């Protein structure tokens, strides 16, 4: 049969074209160095990807959409980060990634863990999409712009935008002063925003409306009882000033509602503090900050975030006349008639913790204090000759485990604590600040649990964590003692005595019968727990108007301090529930009022 040569020619030409297309496609793929990107000739495999990374309070889940050549969008889908403090990171980091097509970003000040989690999750998504992570981490070259120096003038400048600073701003403004607030972090709030937000006060109108009878004398009795459990050689508290604070606290509790848009959800007791004098906000300490911030914004008060005060400016007489600060734009000089230090304590400053409280340095990583609590204002005042309070101490928040799954046990008074000797050392149902102090004086503290049904969820949650230096396991108490490396005979005797006390209802440490739960079903577990702080007692000495003092008792003119920057005189070594946020707000309110009135009077 004769073949149609013309037809054959077309077939051969078709085959050549097909082969050439295949060859071209293969060549394009070969030039892509990342095999995962073989489906595209661009930078990424277009699509939507998700990834999770560990944040400050738990996992942060991010969704990233790519087209072939760019990151189209970044969305934080799920997180358990602290509302208010993580907001700027969750808002800003995704936008900057998309706008700059980069992972070479600075973390948001005050929300570094949240920022890092978002960046880590996006990096994971980039890898899934076949992108070049290393290239995205190279910062773009930009022209160095000279930092400018600018100046502002005001009546009162406040260093710190936490509870103390915002209260001071609101009070100073309503007393006629022009105000500027400086906050070095990206978010307002400080330690107040991280707190539960309950403020204690005895005899408020809110208590009376609920039929609650309370008095400063009642609170003072409890105050003295708690402080007596700590350092017998301390010269503090100054109980005259404690009583004054209690009276002022009532006024502050009313002022927040009347002048600062605040609301209370309830007035209650808490834990081993049965008297209902804690005024709880609608949500948490972040609620207080949100309400005050809205008030200040409505009044038009200038609040400069990510602006760090670095130096107090003085004249030739040593009087404070302003503040020097730094931000992304450069140097900022603020001329002011009065300066209020509201920058918090020093629980997050390794340098100052080593100087003042070295015994707590190794546990700084589990502190609940604000990232901004680095003692900046205290040091600035000290450089001007301010007197520092003697024997500073920590604000105790109980204890904590370094295993996240065990955090649910931190406030459980039914559990048993033993030390490195295998011995109990306290009534576990004690005030959390006392717990901190007791835990701190032991070399190592362990919490013991058994395999009863009540502990099943916790035990299941740590299965993936074993083996772990923070956890010991034993089928018997003897095996557990060996795993804990504590004296076997001591631990066995301790737990036999404890379980006998549970059976009789009479505990050797007088623990309440309702909190006595036997530890008798193996296998047994022991978890390491360490003292946890949420701030510090210390700072600069102040007079009754919160004016900063020198060693000779004279005033540093025009300089005030409140909150953790000047709180030592209220306590020995035991924090009183609801008093830290209350003192922050009260000292802020009163220092702001005094400063504004002094300006008005030309003093």
Coordinates of C-alpha atoms in Angstrom, one line a residue:
X1 CA 0.0 0.0 0.0
X2 CA 1.3 3.3 -1.0
X3 CA 1.8 5.9 1.8
X4 CA 0.7 9.5 1.6
X5 CA 4.0 11.3 2.0
X6 CA 2.4 14.6 2.7
X7 CA 0.4 13.1 5.6
X8 CA 3.6 11.4 7.0
X9 CA 5.3 14.8 6.8
X10 CA 2.6 16.4 9.0
X11 CA 2.8 13.5 11.5
X12 CA 6.6 13.8 11.8
X13 CA 6.3 17.6 12.2
X14 CA 3.8 17.2 15.0
X15 CA 6.0 14.7 16.8
X16 CA 9.0 17.2 16.6
X17 CA 6.8 20.0 18.0
X18 CA 5.6 17.8 20.9
X19 CA 9.2 16.7 21.7
X20 CA 10.4 20.3 21.6
X21 CA 7.7 21.5 24.0
X22 CA 8.5 18.7 26.4
X23 CA 12.2 19.5 26.1
X24 CA 11.5 23.2 26.9
X25 CA 9.3 22.3 29.9
X26 CA 12.0 20.0 31.3
X27 CA 14.6 22.7 30.8
X28 CA 12.5 25.2 32.7
X29 CA 12.1 22.8 35.6
X30 CA 15.8 22.0 35.6
X31 CA 16.6 25.7 36.2
X32 CA 14.5 25.7 39.4
X33 CA 16.9 24.9 42.3
X34 CA 14.1 23.9 44.6
X35 CA 12.5 20.6 43.5
X36 CA 9.3 21.4 45.4
X37 CA 8.7 24.3 43.0
X38 CA 8.8 22.1 39.9
X39 CA 5.2 22.8 39.2
X40 CA 5.8 26.5 38.5
X41 CA 8.4 28.7 36.8
X42 CA 7.9 31.3 39.6
X43 CA 9.2 31.7 43.1
X44 CA 6.4 29.7 44.8
X45 CA 3.8 26.9 44.2
X46 CA 0.7 29.0 44.2
X47 CA -1.8 28.1 46.9
X48 CA -2.8 28.5 50.5
X49 CA -0.7 27.0 53.3
X50 CA -1.0 26.9 57.0
X51 CA 1.6 26.3 59.8
X52 CA 1.8 26.6 63.6
X53 CA 4.6 27.9 65.9
X54 CA 4.9 28.3 69.6
X55 CA 4.0 31.8 70.9
X56 CA 4.1 33.3 74.3
X57 CA 1.0 31.5 75.7
X58 CA 0.6 28.7 73.2
X59 CA 0.5 27.9 69.5
X60 CA 0.0 30.5 66.9
X61 CA -1.5 29.3 63.6
X62 CA -0.9 31.3 60.4
X63 CA -2.4 31.0 56.9
X64 CA -0.3 32.3 54.0
X65 CA -1.6 32.7 50.4
X66 CA 1.0 32.6 47.5
X67 CA 0.7 33.3 43.8
X68 CA 3.6 32.2 41.6
X69 CA 5.8 35.2 42.4
X70 CA 4.7 36.7 45.7
X71 CA 3.3 36.3 49.2
X72 CA -0.3 37.5 48.6
X73 CA -1.6 37.5 52.2
X74 CA -0.7 36.5 55.8
X75 CA -3.4 35.9 58.3
X76 CA -3.1 34.8 61.9
X77 CA -6.0 32.3 62.2
X78 CA -5.7 31.1 65.8
X79 CA -3.8 32.2 68.8
X80 CA -3.9 32.3 72.6
X81 CA -1.6 35.4 73.0
X82 CA -2.4 38.1 75.6
X83 CA -5.0 40.4 74.2
X84 CA -3.8 44.0 74.1
X85 CA -0.1 43.1 74.3
X86 CA 0.0 40.9 71.2
X87 CA -2.3 43.0 69.1
X88 CA 0.3 45.1 67.4
X89 CA 2.4 42.1 66.5
X90 CA -0.6 40.2 65.0
X91 CA -1.6 43.3 63.0
X92 CA 1.8 44.6 62.0
X93 CA 4.0 41.6 61.2
X94 CA 1.7 40.1 58.5
X95 CA 1.3 43.4 56.8
X96 CA 5.1 44.0 56.8
X97 CA 5.8 40.6 55.4
X98 CA 3.4 41.2 52.5
X99 CA 4.4 44.8 51.9
X100 CA 8.1 44.0 51.9
X101 CA 8.0 40.4 50.6
X102 CA 10.5 39.7 53.4
X103 CA 11.0 37.8 56.6
X104 CA 13.8 40.2 57.6
X105 CA 11.7 42.0 60.2
X106 CA 12.3 43.3 63.7
X107 CA 10.0 41.9 66.3
X108 CA 7.4 44.2 67.8
X109 CA 8.7 45.7 71.1
X110 CA 6.9 44.1 74.0
X111 CA 5.5 41.3 71.9
X112 CA 8.7 39.5 70.8
X113 CA 7.5 36.0 71.4
X114 CA 4.3 36.6 69.4
X115 CA 6.3 38.2 66.6
X116 CA 8.7 35.3 66.4
X117 CA 5.9 32.8 66.3
X118 CA 4.3 34.5 63.3
X119 CA 7.6 34.8 61.5
X120 CA 8.4 31.1 62.2
X121 CA 5.0 29.9 61.0
X122 CA 5.3 32.0 57.8
X123 CA 8.7 30.6 57.2
X124 CA 7.2 27.1 57.4
X125 CA 4.6 28.1 54.8
X126 CA 7.3 29.5 52.6
X127 CA 9.1 26.1 52.7
X128 CA 5.9 24.3 51.9
X129 CA 5.4 26.6 48.9
X130 CA 8.9 25.9 47.7
X131 CA 10.2 29.4 48.3
X132 CA 13.7 30.5 49.2
X133 CA 13.6 31.2 53.0
X134 CA 17.2 32.4 53.1
X135 CA 16.6 35.0 50.4
X136 CA 13.6 36.3 52.3
X137 CA 15.7 36.7 55.4
X138 CA 18.1 39.0 53.8
X139 CA 17.2 42.5 54.7
X140 CA 16.8 44.9 51.8
X141 CA 19.6 47.5 51.5
X142 CA 18.2 51.0 52.2
X143 CA 19.8 54.3 52.4
X144 CA 20.9 55.4 55.9
X145 CA 18.9 58.4 56.8
X146 CA 20.3 60.7 59.5
X147 CA 18.3 60.5 62.7
X148 CA 16.6 63.8 63.3
X149 CA 16.3 65.6 66.6
X150 CA 13.0 67.2 67.5
X151 CA 11.6 69.0 70.5
X152 CA 8.2 69.2 72.3
X153 CA 7.0 71.3 75.2
X154 CA 4.4 70.3 77.8
X155 CA 3.4 70.7 81.4
X156 CA 3.7 67.1 82.5
X157 CA 5.6 64.3 80.8
X158 CA 5.0 60.7 82.0
X159 CA 7.5 57.9 81.5
X160 CA 5.5 54.7 81.0
X161 CA 2.1 53.9 79.6
X162 CA 1.0 51.2 82.1
X163 CA -1.7 51.6 84.8
X164 CA 0.4 54.2 86.7
X165 CA 1.2 56.3 83.7
X166 CA -2.3 56.3 82.2
X167 CA -3.9 57.1 85.6
X168 CA -1.3 59.9 86.0
X169 CA -2.1 61.3 82.6
X170 CA -5.9 61.3 83.1
X171 CA -5.6 62.9 86.5
X172 CA -3.0 65.6 85.4
X173 CA -5.2 66.5 82.4
X174 CA -8.4 66.9 84.4
X175 CA -6.5 69.1 86.8
X176 CA -5.6 71.5 83.9
X177 CA -2.2 70.2 82.7
X178 CA -1.0 69.6 79.2
X179 CA 0.3 66.0 79.1
X180 CA 2.5 63.7 77.0
X181 CA 2.9 60.0 77.7
X182 CA 6.0 58.1 76.6
X183 CA 5.8 54.3 76.3
X184 CA 8.8 52.3 75.0
X185 CA 6.8 49.3 73.9
X186 CA 4.4 49.1 71.0
X187 CA 1.5 48.6 73.3
X188 CA 0.2 50.3 76.4
X189 CA -0.6 48.5 79.6
X190 CA 2.6 47.2 81.2
X191 CA 2.1 44.7 84.1
X192 CA -1.4 46.1 84.7
X193 CA -2.6 44.7 81.4
X194 CA -1.1 41.3 82.2
X195 CA -2.9 41.1 85.6
X196 CA -6.4 39.9 86.5
X197 CA -7.2 43.5 87.0
X198 CA -9.0 43.2 90.3
X199 CA -8.3 46.1 92.6
X200 CA -8.8 46.0 96.4
X201 CA -10.4 48.7 98.4
X202 CA -12.2 48.7 101.8
X203 CA -15.5 50.4 102.2
X204 CA -16.4 51.5 98.6
X205 CA -19.8 52.5 97.5
X206 CA -19.9 49.4 95.3
X207 CA -19.4 47.2 98.3
X208 CA -22.1 49.1 100.2
X209 CA -24.6 48.7 97.3
X210 CA -24.1 45.0 97.6
X211 CA -24.4 45.0 101.4
X212 CA -20.8 44.2 101.9
X213 CA -19.3 45.5 105.2
X214 CA -15.6 46.3 105.1
X215 CA -13.1 48.7 106.6
X216 CA -9.5 49.7 106.4
X217 CA -9.0 48.2 109.9
X218 CA -10.1 44.8 108.6
X219 CA -7.7 44.9 105.7
X220 CA -4.9 46.2 107.9
X221 CA -5.3 43.3 110.2
X222 CA -4.9 40.8 107.3
X223 CA -2.0 43.0 106.0
X224 CA -0.1 42.7 109.2
X225 CA -0.8 39.0 109.5
X226 CA 0.6 38.3 106.0
X227 CA 3.7 40.5 106.4
X228 CA 4.6 38.8 109.6
X229 CA 5.4 35.6 107.7
X230 CA 8.4 37.3 106.1
X231 CA 11.6 39.1 106.9
X232 CA 11.5 40.0 110.7
X233 CA 14.4 42.5 110.2
X234 CA 12.7 44.6 107.5
X235 CA 11.8 48.2 108.3
X236 CA 8.8 48.0 106.1
X237 CA 5.8 48.3 105.8
X238 CA 5.3 51.9 106.9
X239 CA 1.8 51.2 108.3
X240 CA 0.8 54.9 108.6
X241 CA 1.3 55.2 104.8
X242 CA -0.4 51.8 104.3
X243 CA -3.5 53.2 106.0
X244 CA -3.4 56.4 103.9
X245 CA -3.1 54.2 100.8
X246 CA -6.2 52.3 101.8
X247 CA -8.3 55.5 102.1
X248 CA -6.9 56.8 98.8
X249 CA -7.7 53.4 97.2
X250 CA -11.4 53.9 97.9
X251 CA -11.3 57.3 96.0
X252 CA -9.4 55.7 93.1
X253 CA -11.9 52.9 92.8
X254 CA -14.7 55.5 92.4
X255 CA -12.6 57.8 90.2
X256 CA -12.0 55.0 87.6
X257 CA -15.8 54.7 87.1
X258 CA -16.6 58.4 87.4
X259 CA -13.8 59.8 85.3
X260 CA -12.1 57.0 83.3
X261 CA -14.8 55.0 81.6
X262 CA -14.1 51.9 83.8
X263 CA -16.7 49.3 84.8
X264 CA -16.7 46.5 87.4
X265 CA -18.2 43.1 86.8
X266 CA -18.3 42.1 90.5
X267 CA -16.9 42.6 94.0
X268 CA -15.6 39.4 95.4
X269 CA -13.2 37.6 97.6
X270 CA -10.4 35.4 96.2
X271 CA -8.9 32.2 97.3
X272 CA -7.7 32.5 100.9
X273 CA -8.9 36.1 101.0
X274 CA -12.6 35.7 101.9
X275 CA -13.6 39.3 102.3
X276 CA -15.3 40.7 99.2
X277 CA -13.1 43.7 98.6
X278 CA -11.7 42.9 95.2
X279 CA -13.4 45.0 92.4
X280 CA -13.1 42.8 89.3
X281 CA -13.2 44.4 85.8
X282 CA -15.3 43.1 83.0
X283 CA -12.5 40.9 81.6
X284 CA -9.0 41.5 83.0
X285 CA -6.3 44.1 83.6
X286 CA -6.4 44.7 79.8
X287 CA -9.9 46.1 80.4
X288 CA -8.6 48.8 82.7
X289 CA -6.0 49.8 80.1
X290 CA -8.5 49.9 77.3
X291 CA -10.9 52.0 79.2
X292 CA -8.3 54.5 80.3
X293 CA -6.7 54.6 76.9
X294 CA -10.1 55.4 75.3
X295 CA -10.6 58.2 77.8
X296 CA -7.2 59.7 77.1
X297 CA -7.6 59.5 73.4
X298 CA -11.0 61.2 73.6
X299 CA -9.3 64.0 75.6
X300 CA -6.7 64.4 72.9
X301 CA -3.8 63.5 75.2
X302 CA -0.5 62.7 73.3
X303 CA 0.6 59.1 73.8
X304 CA 3.8 58.2 72.0
X305 CA 4.4 54.4 71.8
X306 CA 7.8 52.8 70.8
X307 CA 9.4 55.9 72.3
X308 CA 11.9 55.1 75.0
X309 CA 12.9 57.7 77.6
X310 CA 16.7 57.5 78.1
X311 CA 17.6 60.5 80.3
X312 CA 16.1 63.0 82.7
X313 CA 17.1 66.6 81.8
X314 CA 18.1 68.9 84.6
X315 CA 19.1 72.6 84.8
X316 CA 22.2 74.0 86.5
X317 CA 20.4 73.7 89.9
X318 CA 19.7 70.0 89.5
X319 CA 15.9 70.6 89.0
X320 CA 14.3 68.2 86.4
X321 CA 13.1 70.2 83.4
X322 CA 12.4 67.4 80.9
X323 CA 13.1 64.1 79.3
X324 CA 15.3 62.9 76.5
X325 CA 13.9 60.0 74.5
X326 CA 14.5 57.9 71.4
X327 CA 12.2 56.4 68.7
X328 CA 12.5 55.3 65.1
X329 CA 12.6 58.9 63.9
X330 CA 15.6 59.9 66.1
X331 CA 16.1 61.9 69.3
X332 CA 13.2 63.6 71.0
X333 CA 13.7 66.3 73.6
X334 CA 10.6 67.0 75.7
X335 CA 10.7 70.2 77.8
X336 CA 8.4 69.8 80.8
X337 CA 7.6 71.5 84.1
X338 CA 7.0 68.1 85.8
X339 CA 8.1 64.6 85.1
X340 CA 6.4 61.4 86.5
X341 CA 8.3 58.1 86.4
X342 CA 5.7 55.4 85.8
X343 CA 8.0 52.9 84.1
X344 CA 7.5 49.9 86.4
X345 CA 9.9 47.7 88.3
X346 CA 12.9 45.6 87.3
X347 CA 11.8 42.0 87.2
X348 CA 12.8 41.7 83.5
X349 CA 16.2 43.3 83.9
X350 CA 18.9 40.6 84.4
X351 CA 21.4 43.3 85.3
X352 CA 19.2 44.8 88.1
X353 CA 18.0 41.4 89.3
X354 CA 21.6 40.3 89.7
X355 CA 22.3 43.5 91.6
X356 CA 19.3 43.5 93.9
X357 CA 17.8 40.0 93.9
X358 CA 20.3 37.5 92.6
X359 CA 18.5 34.5 94.2
X360 CA 15.6 34.9 91.6
X361 CA 17.7 35.4 88.5
X362 CA 17.6 31.8 87.3
X363 CA 13.8 31.9 87.4
X364 CA 13.4 35.1 85.3
X365 CA 12.3 33.1 82.3
X366 CA 9.0 32.2 84.0
X367 CA 8.2 35.6 85.4
X368 CA 4.8 37.0 84.6
X369 CA 6.1 40.6 84.7
X370 CA 5.8 42.9 81.6
X371 CA 8.7 42.8 79.1
X372 CA 9.0 46.5 79.8
X373 CA 9.8 46.0 83.5
X374 CA 13.5 46.7 83.2
X375 CA 13.9 49.5 85.8
X376 CA 14.6 52.3 83.3
X377 CA 13.0 55.1 85.4
X378 CA 14.6 53.9 88.6
X379 CA 18.1 54.0 87.1
X380 CA 17.5 57.4 85.5
X381 CA 16.4 58.8 88.9
X382 CA 19.3 57.1 90.7
X383 CA 21.7 59.0 88.4
X384 CA 20.3 62.2 89.7
X385 CA 20.9 61.2 93.3
X386 CA 17.5 59.6 94.1
X387 CA 17.5 57.4 97.2
X388 CA 16.6 53.8 96.6
X389 CA 14.5 51.7 99.0
X390 CA 16.3 49.2 101.1
X391 CA 16.1 45.4 100.8
X392 CA 14.0 45.1 97.6
X393 CA 12.0 42.0 97.1
X394 CA 9.8 40.3 94.5
X395 CA 6.1 40.3 94.0
X396 CA 5.3 36.7 94.3
X397 CA 2.8 35.0 92.0
X398 CA 3.1 31.5 93.5
X399 CA 5.1 29.0 91.5
X400 CA 5.4 27.7 87.9
X401 CA 6.5 24.7 85.9
X402 CA 8.7 25.0 82.8
X403 CA 6.5 22.3 81.2
X404 CA 3.5 24.2 79.6
X405 CA 1.1 21.3 80.1
X406 CA 1.6 21.5 83.9
X407 CA 0.6 25.1 84.2
X408 CA -2.9 23.9 85.1
X409 CA -1.5 22.8 88.5
X410 CA 0.0 26.0 89.6
X411 CA -3.0 27.1 91.6
X412 CA -4.2 23.7 92.8
X413 CA -4.0 23.7 96.7
X414 CA -5.0 20.0 96.8
X415 CA -1.5 19.0 95.6
X416 CA 1.5 18.1 97.8
X417 CA 4.8 19.9 97.7
X418 CA 8.1 18.4 98.9
X419 CA 11.7 19.7 98.7
X420 CA 15.0 18.3 97.8
X421 CA 15.0 16.5 101.2
X422 CA 11.8 14.6 100.3
X423 CA 10.0 16.6 103.0
X424 CA 6.9 18.8 103.0
X425 CA 7.6 22.4 104.1
X426 CA 4.3 24.3 104.1
X427 CA 0.5 24.3 104.0
X428 CA 0.0 24.2 100.3
X429 CA -3.3 26.1 100.7
X430 CA -1.5 29.4 101.5
X431 CA -1.6 32.8 99.8
X432 CA 0.3 32.6 96.6
X433 CA 2.8 35.3 97.6
X434 CA 3.7 33.2 100.7
X435 CA 3.9 30.1 98.5
X436 CA 6.5 32.0 96.3
X437 CA 8.6 32.9 99.4
X438 CA 8.4 29.3 100.8
X439 CA 9.3 27.8 97.4
X440 CA 12.2 30.2 97.0
X441 CA 14.0 29.2 100.2
X442 CA 14.2 25.5 99.1
X443 CA 16.8 24.2 96.7
X444 CA 14.3 22.3 94.6
X445 CA 10.5 21.9 95.0
X446 CA 8.5 19.0 93.6
X447 CA 4.8 18.6 93.2
X448 CA 3.6 15.0 93.7
X449 CA 0.6 13.5 92.0
X450 CA -0.7 9.9 91.7
X451 CA -2.6 8.1 88.9
X452 CA -6.1 8.7 90.3
X453 CA -8.8 9.7 87.9
X454 CA -8.6 13.3 89.0
X455 CA -5.1 13.5 87.5
X456 CA -5.7 11.5 84.3
X457 CA -5.9 14.5 82.0
X458 CA -2.7 16.0 83.2
X459 CA -0.8 12.7 83.0
X460 CA -2.1 12.1 79.5
X461 CA -1.0 15.6 78.5
X462 CA 2.7 15.0 79.4
X463 CA 3.0 11.6 77.7
X464 CA 4.7 13.2 74.8
X465 CA 7.1 15.1 77.1
X466 CA 8.8 12.1 78.6
X467 CA 11.6 11.6 79.3
X468 CA 12.0 15.1 80.8
X469 CA 14.4 16.5 83.4
X470 CA 11.4 18.4 84.9
X471 CA 9.4 15.2 85.5
X472 CA 10.1 12.1 87.6
X473 CA 8.1 8.9 87.4
X474 CA 8.0 5.8 89.7
X475 CA 5.7 2.8 90.1
X476 CA 6.2 3.1 93.9
X477 CA 7.2 5.9 96.2
X478 CA 10.7 4.3 96.5
X479 CA 11.1 4.3 92.7
X480 CA 9.8 7.9 92.6
X481 CA 12.4 8.9 95.2
X482 CA 15.2 7.4 93.2
X483 CA 14.0 9.2 90.0
X484 CA 13.8 12.5 92.0
X485 CA 17.1 11.9 93.6
X486 CA 15.8 12.6 97.1
X487 CA 16.2 10.5 100.2
X488 CA 14.0 7.4 99.8
X489 CA 13.2 7.0 103.5
X490 CA 12.3 10.6 104.0
X491 CA 9.9 10.7 101.0
X492 CA 8.2 7.4 102.0
X493 CA 7.7 8.7 105.5
X494 CA 6.5 12.1 104.3
X495 CA 3.8 10.6 102.1
X496 CA 2.8 8.0 104.7
X497 CA 2.3 10.8 107.2
X498 CA 0.4 12.9 104.7
X499 CA -2.0 10.1 103.6
X500 CA -2.6 9.3 107.3
X501 CA -3.5 13.0 107.8
X502 CA -5.9 12.8 104.8
X503 CA -7.7 9.8 106.4
X504 CA -8.0 11.5 109.8
X505 CA -8.7 15.0 108.4
X506 CA -5.9 16.4 110.5
X507 CA -2.9 17.5 108.5
X508 CA 0.6 18.0 110.0
X509 CA 0.7 21.5 108.4
X510 CA -3.0 22.3 109.3
X511 CA -4.1 22.1 105.8
X512 CA -7.9 22.4 105.5
X513 CA -9.7 19.1 105.2
X514 CA -11.5 20.2 102.0
X515 CA -8.1 20.4 100.3
X516 CA -6.7 17.1 101.5
X517 CA -6.5 14.5 98.8
X518 CA -4.6 11.2 99.2
X519 CA -1.6 10.4 97.0
X520 CA -1.8 6.6 97.0
X521 CA -2.3 5.1 93.5
X522 CA 0.7 4.3 91.4
X523 CA 2.5 5.0 89.2
X524 CA 3.4 8.3 90.8
X525 CA 4.7 11.5 89.3
X526 CA 6.8 14.4 90.6
X527 CA 7.0 17.7 88.7
X528 CA 9.6 20.4 89.3
X529 CA 8.1 23.8 90.3
X530 CA 9.9 27.1 90.8
X531 CA 9.1 30.5 92.3
X532 CA 7.2 32.8 90.0
X533 CA 7.3 36.6 90.1
X534 CA 5.1 39.2 88.6
X535 CA 7.1 42.3 89.6
X536 CA 9.3 43.8 92.3
X537 CA 9.1 45.7 95.6
X538 CA 11.6 48.5 95.5
X539 CA 12.3 51.6 93.5
X540 CA 13.0 55.2 94.5
X541 CA 11.9 56.7 97.8
X542 CA 9.0 59.1 97.5
X543 CA 7.2 61.4 99.9
X544 CA 3.4 61.5 100.6
X545 CA 2.9 63.3 97.3
X546 CA 5.0 60.8 95.3
X547 CA 7.8 63.3 94.9
X548 CA 11.2 61.6 94.5
X549 CA 13.6 62.0 97.4
X550 CA 17.4 62.2 97.9
X551 CA 19.2 60.3 100.6
X552 CA 19.1 63.4 102.8
X553 CA 15.3 63.5 102.5
X554 CA 15.1 66.5 100.3
X555 CA 13.0 66.5 97.2
X556 CA 14.4 66.3 93.6
X557 CA 12.4 69.2 92.2
X558 CA 9.7 68.5 89.6
X559 CA 10.3 64.7 89.7
X560 CA 7.6 62.2 90.8
X561 CA 7.4 58.4 90.8
X562 CA 4.7 55.8 91.3
X563 CA 3.8 52.1 90.8
X564 CA 6.6 49.6 91.0
X565 CA 9.1 52.4 90.5
X566 CA 8.3 53.4 94.1
X567 CA 6.3 50.8 96.0
X568 CA 8.6 49.3 98.7
X569 CA 7.1 51.1 101.7
X570 CA 3.8 49.2 101.5
X571 CA 5.2 45.7 102.1
X572 CA 7.6 43.5 103.9
X573 CA 7.9 40.6 101.5
X574 CA 4.3 39.6 100.9
X575 CA 2.1 41.0 98.1
X576 CA -1.5 41.6 99.1
X577 CA -4.1 40.5 96.6
X578 CA -5.5 43.4 94.6
X579 CA -3.0 45.9 95.9
X580 CA -0.4 46.2 93.2
X581 CA -2.7 47.4 90.4
X582 CA -4.6 49.5 93.0
X583 CA -1.3 51.1 94.1
X584 CA -0.3 51.7 90.4
X585 CA -3.6 53.5 89.7
X586 CA -3.7 55.4 93.0
X587 CA -0.1 56.6 92.9
X588 CA -0.6 57.6 89.3
X589 CA -3.8 59.5 90.1
X590 CA -2.4 61.3 93.0
X591 CA 1.0 62.1 91.5
X592 CA -0.7 63.4 88.3
X593 CA -3.0 65.6 90.4
X594 CA -0.2 67.0 92.5
X595 CA 2.0 67.7 89.5
X596 CA -0.8 69.5 87.6
X597 CA -1.8 71.6 90.6
X598 CA 1.9 72.5 91.2
X599 CA 2.2 73.7 87.6
X600 CA -1.0 75.8 87.9
X601 CA 0.4 77.4 91.1
X602 CA 3.8 78.0 89.5
X603 CA 5.6 75.8 91.9

